[in-house]
Coordinates of C-alpha atoms in Angstrom, one line a residue:
S1 CA -8.5 -40.5 -36.2
W2 CA -6.3 -43.5 -37.9
D3 CA -9.3 -44.2 -41.2
Q4 CA -8.5 -40.5 -42.3
E5 CA -4.8 -41.6 -42.5
P6 CA -4.1 -42.1 -46.6
D7 CA -0.4 -42.4 -46.7
S8 CA 1.1 -46.3 -47.6
S9 CA 3.3 -47.2 -44.6
Y10 CA 0.7 -45.2 -41.9
R11 CA -2.4 -48.0 -43.7
Y12 CA 0.1 -50.6 -42.5
I13 CA 0.6 -49.3 -38.5
R14 CA -3.4 -49.0 -38.6
G15 CA -3.7 -52.8 -39.0
K16 CA -1.8 -52.9 -36.1
K17 CA -4.4 -51.5 -33.4
N18 CA -6.5 -54.2 -32.7
K19 CA -3.3 -56.1 -32.0
Y20 CA -1.4 -53.2 -29.7
S21 CA -4.2 -51.7 -28.5
A22 CA -3.6 -51.3 -24.4
L23 CA -1.6 -48.4 -25.4
T24 CA -3.6 -45.2 -26.5
N25 CA -2.3 -41.9 -27.7
D26 CA -2.3 -39.8 -24.7
V27 CA 1.0 -38.9 -25.3
C28 CA 3.7 -39.0 -22.4
L29 CA 6.1 -37.5 -24.9
Y30 CA 9.2 -38.3 -22.7
E31 CA 10.4 -41.9 -22.7
H32 CA 6.6 -43.3 -23.5
A33 CA 3.5 -44.3 -24.7
H34 CA 1.3 -44.0 -22.2
S35 CA -1.4 -45.9 -21.0
H36 CA -4.7 -45.6 -18.5
H37 CA -4.4 -47.4 -15.7
C38 CA -8.5 -46.4 -14.6
G39 CA -9.3 -45.6 -18.3
G40 CA -10.0 -46.8 -21.4
N41 CA -8.0 -47.8 -23.8
E42 CA -7.8 -46.8 -27.4
S43 CA -5.2 -46.3 -30.3
I44 CA -1.9 -46.4 -30.5
P45 CA 0.4 -43.7 -29.8
D46 CA 1.2 -40.6 -31.8
I47 CA 5.1 -41.1 -30.5
V48 CA 4.9 -44.5 -31.9
K49 CA 3.8 -43.5 -35.0
F50 CA 6.9 -41.3 -35.0
L51 CA 9.3 -43.2 -34.1
C52 CA 8.4 -45.5 -37.4
H53 CA 9.8 -42.9 -39.8
I54 CA 12.8 -42.1 -36.1
V55 CA 13.9 -45.6 -35.9
I56 CA 13.1 -47.8 -38.6
D57 CA 13.4 -45.7 -40.8
L58 CA 9.3 -45.5 -42.5
P59 CA 8.4 -42.3 -45.8
M60 CA 8.9 -39.2 -44.9
A61 CA 5.4 -39.0 -45.8
A62 CA 4.8 -41.8 -42.4
A63 CA 6.1 -39.9 -39.8
D64 CA 3.9 -36.0 -40.8
I65 CA 2.9 -34.7 -37.2
P66 CA -0.3 -34.7 -37.1
E67 CA -3.0 -31.5 -36.9
L68 CA -3.2 -31.1 -32.8
I69 CA -4.7 -27.6 -32.9
K70 CA -8.8 -28.3 -33.3
S71 CA -11.2 -26.6 -33.9
T72 CA -13.5 -25.7 -30.7
G73 CA -16.2 -24.7 -32.8
G74 CA -19.3 -27.1 -31.1
K75 CA -17.0 -28.7 -29.6
H76 CA -17.9 -29.2 -25.6
M77 CA -15.8 -27.9 -22.5
T78 CA -13.3 -30.0 -20.9
T79 CA -12.4 -29.5 -17.7
I80 CA -8.6 -28.9 -19.9
D81 CA -9.7 -26.4 -21.9
K82 CA -11.5 -24.4 -18.2
L83 CA -7.9 -24.6 -17.0
R84 CA -6.4 -23.5 -20.2
R85 CA -8.0 -19.9 -19.8
D86 CA -6.3 -18.9 -16.4
A87 CA -2.4 -18.0 -16.8
A88 CA -1.4 -19.4 -12.7
F89 CA -3.3 -22.5 -11.3
V90 CA -2.0 -22.1 -7.9
E91 CA 1.2 -20.3 -6.4
N92 CA 2.8 -19.9 -3.4
E93 CA 5.0 -17.3 -2.0
E94 CA 7.8 -19.8 -3.3
W95 CA 6.4 -20.6 -6.8
L96 CA 4.1 -20.2 -10.1
I97 CA 2.6 -23.3 -11.6
R98 CA 1.3 -21.5 -14.4
N99 CA -0.2 -22.5 -18.0
L100 CA 2.7 -22.7 -21.0
T101 CA 3.8 -18.9 -22.8
D102 CA 5.3 -18.7 -26.4
R103 CA 8.0 -17.7 -24.2
D104 CA 8.3 -21.3 -22.4
K105 CA 9.0 -23.3 -25.5
E106 CA 12.8 -23.8 -25.8
T107 CA 13.1 -23.9 -22.9
Y108 CA 10.4 -26.5 -22.1
I109 CA 11.8 -29.3 -25.2
R110 CA 15.4 -28.4 -23.4
T111 CA 14.1 -29.9 -20.1
L112 CA 12.0 -33.1 -21.9
K113 CA 15.7 -34.0 -23.5
G114 CA 16.9 -33.4 -20.3
V115 CA 15.6 -36.0 -17.9
S116 CA 14.6 -38.5 -21.7
E117 CA 15.4 -42.1 -21.8
I118 CA 15.6 -41.3 -25.5
P119 CA 17.0 -37.7 -25.5
Q120 CA 17.9 -38.2 -28.8
I121 CA 14.3 -37.7 -30.6
Y122 CA 14.6 -34.4 -29.2
E123 CA 17.6 -33.3 -31.7
T124 CA 14.1 -34.1 -34.6
E125 CA 12.7 -30.5 -36.0
G126 CA 9.6 -32.8 -37.0
F127 CA 9.3 -34.2 -33.2
K128 CA 10.1 -30.6 -30.8
E129 CA 7.1 -29.1 -32.8
F130 CA 4.7 -31.9 -31.9
A131 CA 5.6 -31.9 -28.7
W132 CA 5.2 -28.1 -28.2
K133 CA 2.0 -28.6 -30.2
D134 CA 1.0 -31.6 -27.7
A135 CA 1.3 -29.6 -24.7
L136 CA 0.2 -27.1 -26.0
T137 CA -3.3 -28.6 -27.1
S138 CA -3.9 -32.3 -25.5
D139 CA -6.9 -33.6 -25.1
S140 CA -6.2 -35.7 -22.2
A141 CA -3.2 -33.6 -20.3
L142 CA -2.7 -30.2 -18.7
T143 CA 1.1 -29.7 -19.1
L144 CA 1.8 -26.3 -16.5
A145 CA 5.2 -24.1 -16.0
V146 CA 6.5 -24.9 -13.0
E147 CA 8.3 -21.3 -12.8
R148 CA 10.5 -19.7 -9.4
K149 CA 9.4 -16.2 -8.3
S150 CA 12.4 -14.7 -7.1
D151 CA 14.0 -14.8 -9.9
H152 CA 11.0 -16.2 -12.4
A153 CA 13.6 -18.8 -13.8
Y154 CA 12.0 -22.4 -15.5
V155 CA 12.2 -24.6 -12.9
G156 CA 10.5 -27.5 -14.7
E157 CA 6.6 -28.9 -15.6
C158 CA 3.9 -29.9 -14.5
M159 CA 1.0 -32.5 -15.7
I160 CA -2.6 -33.2 -14.9
R161 CA -4.2 -35.9 -16.4
N162 CA -7.5 -36.7 -16.4
P163 CA -8.7 -34.8 -14.4
D164 CA -12.4 -35.3 -16.2
T165 CA -11.8 -39.0 -14.7
D166 CA -12.0 -40.2 -10.8
C167 CA -8.6 -41.4 -11.5
I168 CA -6.5 -38.3 -12.0
E169 CA -2.6 -38.3 -12.7
I170 CA 0.2 -35.8 -12.1
G171 CA 3.8 -35.6 -13.2
L172 CA 6.4 -34.7 -12.8
D173 CA 9.6 -32.8 -14.8
I174 CA 12.7 -30.6 -13.0
A175 CA 15.1 -30.1 -14.8
V176 CA 18.3 -31.6 -14.6
Q177 CA 20.5 -28.1 -13.3
Y178 CA 17.6 -28.2 -10.7
Q179 CA 17.9 -31.2 -9.7
N180 CA 19.2 -32.8 -5.6
R181 CA 17.7 -29.5 -4.0
G182 CA 14.3 -30.3 -2.7
I183 CA 12.1 -28.7 -5.2
G184 CA 10.2 -31.9 -6.2
T185 CA 9.3 -32.2 -2.6
S186 CA 8.5 -28.4 -2.8
V187 CA 6.6 -28.4 -5.5
L188 CA 4.7 -31.5 -5.8
R189 CA 3.0 -30.7 -2.7
L190 CA 1.8 -28.0 -3.7
L191 CA 0.3 -28.8 -6.7
T192 CA -2.0 -31.4 -4.3
A193 CA -2.8 -29.3 -2.9
E194 CA -4.3 -27.9 -5.5
I195 CA -6.1 -30.9 -7.1
H196 CA -8.0 -31.7 -3.9
R197 CA -9.1 -28.0 -3.5
R198 CA -10.2 -27.7 -6.2
F199 CA -11.2 -32.4 -7.0
P200 CA -11.8 -32.8 -2.9
D201 CA -13.9 -36.3 -4.6
K202 CA -11.3 -37.6 -7.0
K203 CA -8.1 -39.9 -7.1
I204 CA -4.6 -38.7 -7.5
T205 CA -3.0 -40.8 -7.8
A206 CA 1.4 -40.7 -10.1
R207 CA 3.4 -43.8 -12.7
I208 CA 7.3 -44.2 -12.0
Y209 CA 9.9 -46.4 -13.0
S210 CA 11.0 -48.7 -10.0
D211 CA 14.5 -47.4 -10.7
K212 CA 13.7 -44.1 -10.0
D213 CA 14.8 -44.6 -6.4
Q214 CA 14.5 -39.9 -5.8
S215 CA 11.9 -39.7 -7.5
Q216 CA 10.0 -43.3 -5.5
R217 CA 11.6 -41.6 -2.5
M218 CA 9.8 -38.2 -2.9
I219 CA 6.2 -39.6 -3.8
K220 CA 6.7 -41.3 -0.7
K221 CA 7.6 -38.4 1.4
L222 CA 4.1 -36.6 0.2
G223 CA 2.4 -39.9 1.8
A224 CA 2.0 -41.5 -1.4
K225 CA 1.6 -45.7 -1.2
K226 CA 2.1 -48.1 -4.2
V227 CA -1.9 -49.7 -5.2
G228 CA 0.3 -51.1 -8.1
E229 CA 2.5 -51.8 -11.6
E230 CA 2.7 -52.1 -14.4
P231 CA 4.9 -52.6 -17.6
A232 CA 7.6 -50.2 -18.7
E233 CA 6.1 -48.0 -21.6
I234 CA 9.0 -48.0 -23.6
A235 CA 9.8 -51.1 -23.1
A236 CA 6.2 -51.7 -24.8
A237 CA 6.3 -49.1 -27.5
M238 CA 10.1 -50.7 -28.5
A239 CA 8.3 -53.7 -28.2
I240 CA 6.2 -53.3 -31.6
M241 CA 8.4 -50.8 -32.8
S242 CA 10.8 -54.0 -32.9
E243 CA 7.6 -56.3 -34.6
I244 CA 6.7 -54.2 -37.0
S245 CA 10.6 -53.4 -38.6
K246 CA 10.7 -57.4 -38.2
E247 CA 8.1 -58.0 -41.1
M248 CA 8.2 -55.0 -42.7
N249 CA 12.0 -56.2 -42.9
V250 CA 14.1 -53.4 -42.1
E251 CA 16.1 -52.2 -38.9
M252 CA 16.0 -50.6 -36.3
G253 CA 18.5 -47.4 -35.5
K254 CA 21.9 -49.4 -33.4
D255 CA 22.0 -46.0 -31.4
L256 CA 18.2 -46.1 -30.3
I257 CA 18.4 -47.0 -26.4
L258 CA 16.6 -49.6 -25.4
P259 CA 14.5 -50.6 -22.6
D260 CA 16.5 -51.3 -19.5
G261 CA 13.7 -54.3 -18.1
S262 CA 12.8 -51.5 -14.7
H263 CA 8.7 -51.3 -13.9
I264 CA 6.5 -49.0 -13.7
D265 CA 4.9 -48.6 -9.1
L266 CA 1.7 -46.6 -9.1
F267 CA 0.6 -44.9 -6.8
E268 CA -1.5 -43.0 -4.6
L269 CA -1.8 -40.0 -2.7

């Protein structure tokens, strides 16, 4: 928790907790900090803490990777815990959607870097370790590998977020070399059908950047309806970093890809 971090730089950022409480620590590691649109708000996300080191070069101690592997002793078994016990989530003749294994690490990181709006963060070894551990141990999001059964190729990953709430959010990343082949539509159709089967009383939602035309078309093919909008999370995260850097009289990295003004469209399936 924030109160347990002894480092002075962390204490400085911790003072911003209430001011920036609209951002949560459910980390969507690719390019933004995740904000629940159907749940409660929590604290500044770990990605922002980590960006403090990458972007404005806080002392290294401030960028220590949080210990994400927690003991399960006495811990309530969540839906995600239960889903992680099974190797496969769902499969058909073409696709296997399964839990991640150790052999997926490099491919997983390479896929994230390929689709990220800020790929340079994946040049940092510490951040790659953080991303991988979060994928394996997040309390609020289940990350699943998408494997093509004909040749066992790893084509991407999908995410199931907040399955213990009434509003399950899904996400999908298809590796660059497999894009524009209809794979995303096929995989999402399989994923959403299985979620509806397992959780028939819950809503399924998706959050897509307004300028991602291909992703927008894909989700609409599945019958999704737009139900709202929210600011782009990368813009929110960068706004925090910019303000912190000014107050600390330090300069943000010149190579950072800044937001382009797009927003996020909320869809319900």
